[in-house]
Coordinates of C-alpha atoms and ligand atoms in Angstrom, one line a residue:
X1 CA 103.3 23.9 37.6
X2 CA 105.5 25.6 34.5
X3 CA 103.0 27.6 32.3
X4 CA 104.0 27.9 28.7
X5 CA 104.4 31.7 27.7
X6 CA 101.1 32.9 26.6
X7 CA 100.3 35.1 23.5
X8 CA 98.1 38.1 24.9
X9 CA 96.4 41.3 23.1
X10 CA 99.2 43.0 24.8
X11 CA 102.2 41.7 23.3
X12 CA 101.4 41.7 20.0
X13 CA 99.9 45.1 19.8
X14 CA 102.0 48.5 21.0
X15 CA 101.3 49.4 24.4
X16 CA 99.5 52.8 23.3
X17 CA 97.8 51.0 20.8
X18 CA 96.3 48.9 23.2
X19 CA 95.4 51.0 25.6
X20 CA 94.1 53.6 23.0
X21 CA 92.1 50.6 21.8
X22 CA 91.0 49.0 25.2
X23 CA 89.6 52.9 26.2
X24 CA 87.9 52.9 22.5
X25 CA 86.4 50.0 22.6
X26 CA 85.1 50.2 26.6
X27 CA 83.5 53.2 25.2
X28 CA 81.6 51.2 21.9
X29 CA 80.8 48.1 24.2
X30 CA 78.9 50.5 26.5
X31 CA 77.0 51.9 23.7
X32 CA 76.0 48.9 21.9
X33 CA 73.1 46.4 23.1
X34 CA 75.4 44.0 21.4
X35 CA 78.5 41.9 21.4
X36 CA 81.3 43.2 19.2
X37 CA 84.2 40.9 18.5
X38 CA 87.4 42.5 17.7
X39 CA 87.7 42.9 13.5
X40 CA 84.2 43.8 13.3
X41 CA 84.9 46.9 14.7
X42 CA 87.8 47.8 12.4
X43 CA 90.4 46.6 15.2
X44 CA 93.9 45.8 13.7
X45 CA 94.0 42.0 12.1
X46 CA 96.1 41.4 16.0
X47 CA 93.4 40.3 18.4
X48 CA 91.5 37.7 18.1
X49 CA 89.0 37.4 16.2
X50 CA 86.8 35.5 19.0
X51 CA 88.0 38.0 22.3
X52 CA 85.7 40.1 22.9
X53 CA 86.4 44.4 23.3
X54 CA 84.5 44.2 26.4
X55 CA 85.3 45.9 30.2
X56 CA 86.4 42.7 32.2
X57 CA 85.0 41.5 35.5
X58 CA 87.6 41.9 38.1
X59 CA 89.2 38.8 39.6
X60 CA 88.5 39.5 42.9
X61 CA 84.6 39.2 42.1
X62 CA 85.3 36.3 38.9
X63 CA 87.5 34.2 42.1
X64 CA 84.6 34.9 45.0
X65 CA 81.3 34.3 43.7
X66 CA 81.7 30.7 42.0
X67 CA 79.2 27.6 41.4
X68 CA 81.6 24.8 42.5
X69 CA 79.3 22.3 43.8
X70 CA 81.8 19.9 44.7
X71 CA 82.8 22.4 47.5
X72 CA 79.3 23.1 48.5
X73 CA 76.3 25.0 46.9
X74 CA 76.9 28.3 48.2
X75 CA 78.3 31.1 45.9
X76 CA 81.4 31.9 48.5
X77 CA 81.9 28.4 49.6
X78 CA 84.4 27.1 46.5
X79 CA 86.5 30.1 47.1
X80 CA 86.3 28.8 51.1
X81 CA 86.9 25.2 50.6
X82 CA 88.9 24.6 47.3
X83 CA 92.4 25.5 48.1
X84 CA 92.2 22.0 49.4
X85 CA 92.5 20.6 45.8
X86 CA 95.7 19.5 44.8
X87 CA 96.5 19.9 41.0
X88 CA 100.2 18.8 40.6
X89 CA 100.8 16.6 39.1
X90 CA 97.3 16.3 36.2
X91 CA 96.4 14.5 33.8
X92 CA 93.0 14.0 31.1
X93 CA 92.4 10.3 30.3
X94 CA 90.8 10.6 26.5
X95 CA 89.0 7.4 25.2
X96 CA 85.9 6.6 23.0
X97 CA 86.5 6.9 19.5
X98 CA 90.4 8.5 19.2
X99 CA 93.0 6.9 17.6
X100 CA 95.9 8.0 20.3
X101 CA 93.7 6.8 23.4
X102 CA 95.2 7.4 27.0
X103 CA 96.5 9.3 30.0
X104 CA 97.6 12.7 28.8
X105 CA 99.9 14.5 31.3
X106 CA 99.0 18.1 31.6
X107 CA 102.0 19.5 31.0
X108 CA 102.7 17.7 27.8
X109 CA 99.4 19.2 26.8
X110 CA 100.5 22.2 27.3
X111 CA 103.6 21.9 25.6
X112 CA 101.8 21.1 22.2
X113 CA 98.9 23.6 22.0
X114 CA 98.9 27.6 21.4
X115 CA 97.6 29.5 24.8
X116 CA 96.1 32.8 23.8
X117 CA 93.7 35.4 26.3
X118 CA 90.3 34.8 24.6
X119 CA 87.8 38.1 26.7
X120 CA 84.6 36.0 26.8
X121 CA 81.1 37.0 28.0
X122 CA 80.0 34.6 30.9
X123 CA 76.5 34.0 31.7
X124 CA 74.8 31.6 34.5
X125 CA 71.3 30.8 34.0
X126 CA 70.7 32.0 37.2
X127 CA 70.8 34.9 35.1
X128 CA 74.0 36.8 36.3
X129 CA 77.0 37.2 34.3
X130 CA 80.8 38.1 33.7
X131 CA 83.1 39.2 31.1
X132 CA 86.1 37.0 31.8
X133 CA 89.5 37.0 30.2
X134 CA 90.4 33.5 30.1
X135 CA 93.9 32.4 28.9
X136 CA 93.4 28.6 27.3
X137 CA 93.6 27.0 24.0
X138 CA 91.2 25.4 21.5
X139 CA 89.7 22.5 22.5
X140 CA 90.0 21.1 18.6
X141 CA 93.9 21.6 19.6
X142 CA 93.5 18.1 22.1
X143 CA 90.7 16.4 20.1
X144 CA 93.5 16.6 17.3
X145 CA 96.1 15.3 19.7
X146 CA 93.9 12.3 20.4
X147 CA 92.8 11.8 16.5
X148 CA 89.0 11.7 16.3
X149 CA 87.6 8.8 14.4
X150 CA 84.9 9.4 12.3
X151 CA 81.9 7.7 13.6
X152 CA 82.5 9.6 16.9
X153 CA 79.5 12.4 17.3
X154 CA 79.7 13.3 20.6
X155 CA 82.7 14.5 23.6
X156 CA 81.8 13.6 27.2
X157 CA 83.6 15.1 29.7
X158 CA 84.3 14.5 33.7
X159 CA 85.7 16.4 37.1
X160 CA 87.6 15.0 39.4
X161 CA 85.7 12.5 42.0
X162 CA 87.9 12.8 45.4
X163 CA 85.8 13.2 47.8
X164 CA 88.5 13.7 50.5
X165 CA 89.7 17.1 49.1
X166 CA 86.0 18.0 47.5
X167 CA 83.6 17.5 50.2
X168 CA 80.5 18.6 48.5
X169 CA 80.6 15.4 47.0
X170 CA 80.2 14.0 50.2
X171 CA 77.2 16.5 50.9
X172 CA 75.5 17.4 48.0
X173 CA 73.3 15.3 46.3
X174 CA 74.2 15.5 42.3
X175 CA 75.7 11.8 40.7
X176 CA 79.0 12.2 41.0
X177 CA 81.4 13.2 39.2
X178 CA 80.0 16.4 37.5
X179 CA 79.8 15.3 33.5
X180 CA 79.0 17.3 31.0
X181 CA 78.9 17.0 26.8
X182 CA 79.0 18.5 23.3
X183 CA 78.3 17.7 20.3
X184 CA 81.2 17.4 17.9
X185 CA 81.1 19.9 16.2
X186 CA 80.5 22.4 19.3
X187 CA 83.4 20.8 20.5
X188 CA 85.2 21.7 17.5
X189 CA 84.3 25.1 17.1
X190 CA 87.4 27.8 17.5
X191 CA 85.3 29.6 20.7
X192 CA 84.9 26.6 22.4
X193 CA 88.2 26.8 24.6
X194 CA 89.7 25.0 27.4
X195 CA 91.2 27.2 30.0
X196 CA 93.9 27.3 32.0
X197 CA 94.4 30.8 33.7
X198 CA 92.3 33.7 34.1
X199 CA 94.1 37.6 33.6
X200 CA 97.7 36.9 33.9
X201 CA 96.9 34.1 37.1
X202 CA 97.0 30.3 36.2
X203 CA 93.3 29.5 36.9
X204 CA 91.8 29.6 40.5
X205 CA 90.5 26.7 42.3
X206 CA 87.6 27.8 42.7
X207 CA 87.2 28.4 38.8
X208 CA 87.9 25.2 38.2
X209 CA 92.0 24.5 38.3
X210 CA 94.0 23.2 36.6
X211 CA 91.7 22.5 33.6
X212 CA 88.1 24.0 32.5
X213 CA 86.0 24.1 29.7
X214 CA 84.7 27.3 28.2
X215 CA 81.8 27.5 25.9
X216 CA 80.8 30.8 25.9
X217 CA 77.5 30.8 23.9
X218 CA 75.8 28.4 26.5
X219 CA 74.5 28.6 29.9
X220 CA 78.0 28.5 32.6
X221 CA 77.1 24.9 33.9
X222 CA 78.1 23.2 30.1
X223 CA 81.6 24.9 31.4
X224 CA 83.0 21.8 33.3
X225 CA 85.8 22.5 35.4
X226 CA 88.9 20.1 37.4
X227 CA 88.7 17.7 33.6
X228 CA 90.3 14.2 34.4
X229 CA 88.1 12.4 31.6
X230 CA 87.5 13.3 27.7
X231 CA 85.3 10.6 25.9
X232 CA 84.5 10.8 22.2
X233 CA 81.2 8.6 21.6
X234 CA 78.5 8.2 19.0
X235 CA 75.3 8.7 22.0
X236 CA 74.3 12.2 23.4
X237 CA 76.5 11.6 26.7
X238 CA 74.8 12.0 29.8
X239 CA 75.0 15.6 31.7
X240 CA 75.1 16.4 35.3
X241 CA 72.0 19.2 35.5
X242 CA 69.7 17.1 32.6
X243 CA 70.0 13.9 34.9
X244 CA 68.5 15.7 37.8
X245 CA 66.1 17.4 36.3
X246 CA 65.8 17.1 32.0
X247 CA 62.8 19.5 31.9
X248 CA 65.0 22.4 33.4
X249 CA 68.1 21.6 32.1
X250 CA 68.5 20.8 28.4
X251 CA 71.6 19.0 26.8
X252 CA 72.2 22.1 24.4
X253 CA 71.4 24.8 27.0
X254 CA 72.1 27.4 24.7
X255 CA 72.0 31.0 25.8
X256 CA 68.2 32.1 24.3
X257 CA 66.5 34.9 25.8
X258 CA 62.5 33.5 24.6
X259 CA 63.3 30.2 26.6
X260 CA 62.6 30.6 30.0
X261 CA 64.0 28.6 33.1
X262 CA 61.1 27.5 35.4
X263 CA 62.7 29.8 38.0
X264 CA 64.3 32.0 36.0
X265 CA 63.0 34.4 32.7
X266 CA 65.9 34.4 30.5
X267 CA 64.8 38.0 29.6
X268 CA 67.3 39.9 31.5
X269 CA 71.2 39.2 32.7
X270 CA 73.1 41.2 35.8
X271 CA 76.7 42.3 35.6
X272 CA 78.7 40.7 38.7
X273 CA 80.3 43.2 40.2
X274 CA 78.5 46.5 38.8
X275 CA 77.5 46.9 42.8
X276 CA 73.8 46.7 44.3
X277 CA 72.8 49.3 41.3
X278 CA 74.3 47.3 38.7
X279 CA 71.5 47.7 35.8
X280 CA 70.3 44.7 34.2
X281 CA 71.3 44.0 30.5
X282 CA 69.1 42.1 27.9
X283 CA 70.1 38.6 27.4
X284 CA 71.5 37.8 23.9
X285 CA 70.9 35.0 21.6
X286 CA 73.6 32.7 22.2
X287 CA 75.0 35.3 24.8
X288 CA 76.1 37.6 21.9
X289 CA 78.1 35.0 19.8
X290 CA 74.8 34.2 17.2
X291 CA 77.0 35.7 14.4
X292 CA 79.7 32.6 15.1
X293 CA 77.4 29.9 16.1
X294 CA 74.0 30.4 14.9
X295 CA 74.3 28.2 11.9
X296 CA 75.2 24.8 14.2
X297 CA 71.5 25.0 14.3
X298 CA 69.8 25.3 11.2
X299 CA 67.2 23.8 11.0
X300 CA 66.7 22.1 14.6
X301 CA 63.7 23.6 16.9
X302 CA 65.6 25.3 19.5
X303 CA 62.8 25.3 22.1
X304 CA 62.5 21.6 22.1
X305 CA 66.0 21.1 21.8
X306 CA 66.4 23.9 24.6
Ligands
MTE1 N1 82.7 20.3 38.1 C1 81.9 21.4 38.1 N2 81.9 22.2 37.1 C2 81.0 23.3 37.1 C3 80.1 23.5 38.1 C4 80.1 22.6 39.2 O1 79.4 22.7 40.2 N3 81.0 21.5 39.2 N4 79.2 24.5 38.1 C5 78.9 25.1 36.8 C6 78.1 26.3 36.8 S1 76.5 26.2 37.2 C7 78.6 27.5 36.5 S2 77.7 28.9 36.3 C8 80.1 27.7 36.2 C9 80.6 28.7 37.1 O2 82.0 29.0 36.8 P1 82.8 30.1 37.6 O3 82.7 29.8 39.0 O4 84.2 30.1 37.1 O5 82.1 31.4 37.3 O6 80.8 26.5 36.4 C10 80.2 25.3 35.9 N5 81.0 24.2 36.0
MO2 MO1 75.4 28.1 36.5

């Protein structure tokens, strides 16, 4: 699959700039409890403004330890079992409430939307995390190629069902196939990304090839990957985890540190990859992005809508 050239940090900021500025910033993200996104820090106007100056995860550890459930529930079984996915050709049906309703091809997506690296804090809430430099685009960048009509509130999306190259969903017992939703304007929000590659690799199969969502202020499992189906609706669409069990699992499943899991406190995240001493980090509201996101909340009881 062709892969349109991609706008990184690197290429539109001098090499000993950049490396100056990656060694800088390693140094401040160390320091800091918090999250700090590029401008904040002074940075030149050239990286974005939502990729983070953060140390990232290594490949090797973002491509082995996966949760891939279509390829079985164990954390080294996706990176096993996908290569049996084929990818080539793609494409995303988008439906609901769009005016330009149908079967986009992948690579005509690709040709009409701006790929950038976006460095994005990870976090499962099985409490471990990543710092993952995705390369993807906006997902506003497709909704517009599809033409939202206004009454629609919500996007739904869908992975792949094919059973006879993902044989978790032969084994496993979640209602197939994986779905997962957003509100609109989550959905339309500039950090919400769809992603296509990971470093300078298109995107493993185990993370979710050729297509996954990204939404970097909730819990990993809103972060659908394999998309074949995008549906803008007016109903809170139904989600994988809140159909087994809605108590645990929340539609918004927003990264929040005072709401606790029933298995897991929320308290405290671990580094993948930091080793067996890796120290645990506090969680942050909305995994470090409150400054960006905070306000798609006034007002709403973020315990009840956990
Ligand atoms: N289709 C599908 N998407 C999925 C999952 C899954 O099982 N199936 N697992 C989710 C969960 S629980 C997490 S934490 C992330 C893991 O993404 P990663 O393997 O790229 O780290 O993918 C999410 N997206
Ligand atoms: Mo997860």
């Amino acid at each position: 699959m062709a892969y349109k050239t991609v706008l990184k940090y690197s290429d539109v900021t001098p090499r000993a700039d950049y490396l100056n500025r990656r060694q800088l910033m390693g140094g401040a993200a160390g320091l800091t409890a918090g999250l700090t996104l590029g401008p904040a820090l002074g940075a030149s106007s050239d990286a974005s403004p939502y990729s983070a100056d953060l140390e990232t995860t290594a490949l090797e550890d973002i491509s082995s330890y996966n949760n891939f459930y279509e390829f079985g529930t164990g954390k080294t079984d996706p990176a096993k079992h996908a290569h049996q996915l084929t990818i080539d050709p793609w494409s995303v049906e988008i439906g609901g409430m769009v005016d330009r309703p149908g079967t986009y091809g992948l690579e005509d997506i690709l040709g009409k939307v701006t790929l950038e690296e976006r460095i994005y804090r990870f976090r499962c809430v099985e409490t471990w995390s990543m710092v993952v430099p995705w390369v993807g685009f906006e997902l506003n960048q497709l909704l517009s190629l599809a033409g939202v009509q206004g009454a629609a509130k919500y996007v739904a999306f869908e992975t792949l069902y094919r059973p006879d190259e993902m044989p978790g969903q032969k084994t496993v017992s979640l209602e197939w196939p994986y779905r997962e939703g957003l509100r609109l304007d989550e959905a339309m929000h500039p950090l919400t990304i769809l992603a296509t590659g990971i470093y300078d690799d298109p995107m493993p199969k185990q993370n979710g090839a050729p297509l996954r969502l990204v939404v970097p202020w909730k819990y990993g499992y809103k972060s659908i990957k394999s998309i074949v189906r995008v549906t803008l609706t007016d109903k809170e669409p139904q989600t994988t985890w809140n159909m087994l069990q809605p108590s645990e699992y929340g539609f918004y499943s927003n990264v929040n540190p005072q709401v606790s899991h029933p298995r897991w406190s929320q308290a405290y995240e671990k580094p993948i990859g930091g080793g067996l001493f890796a120290k645990r980090q506090e969680t942050l509201m909305f995994n470090g992005y409150e400054e960006e996101v905070a306000r798609l909340y006034d007002g709403m009881d973020l315990v009840v809508n956990h």
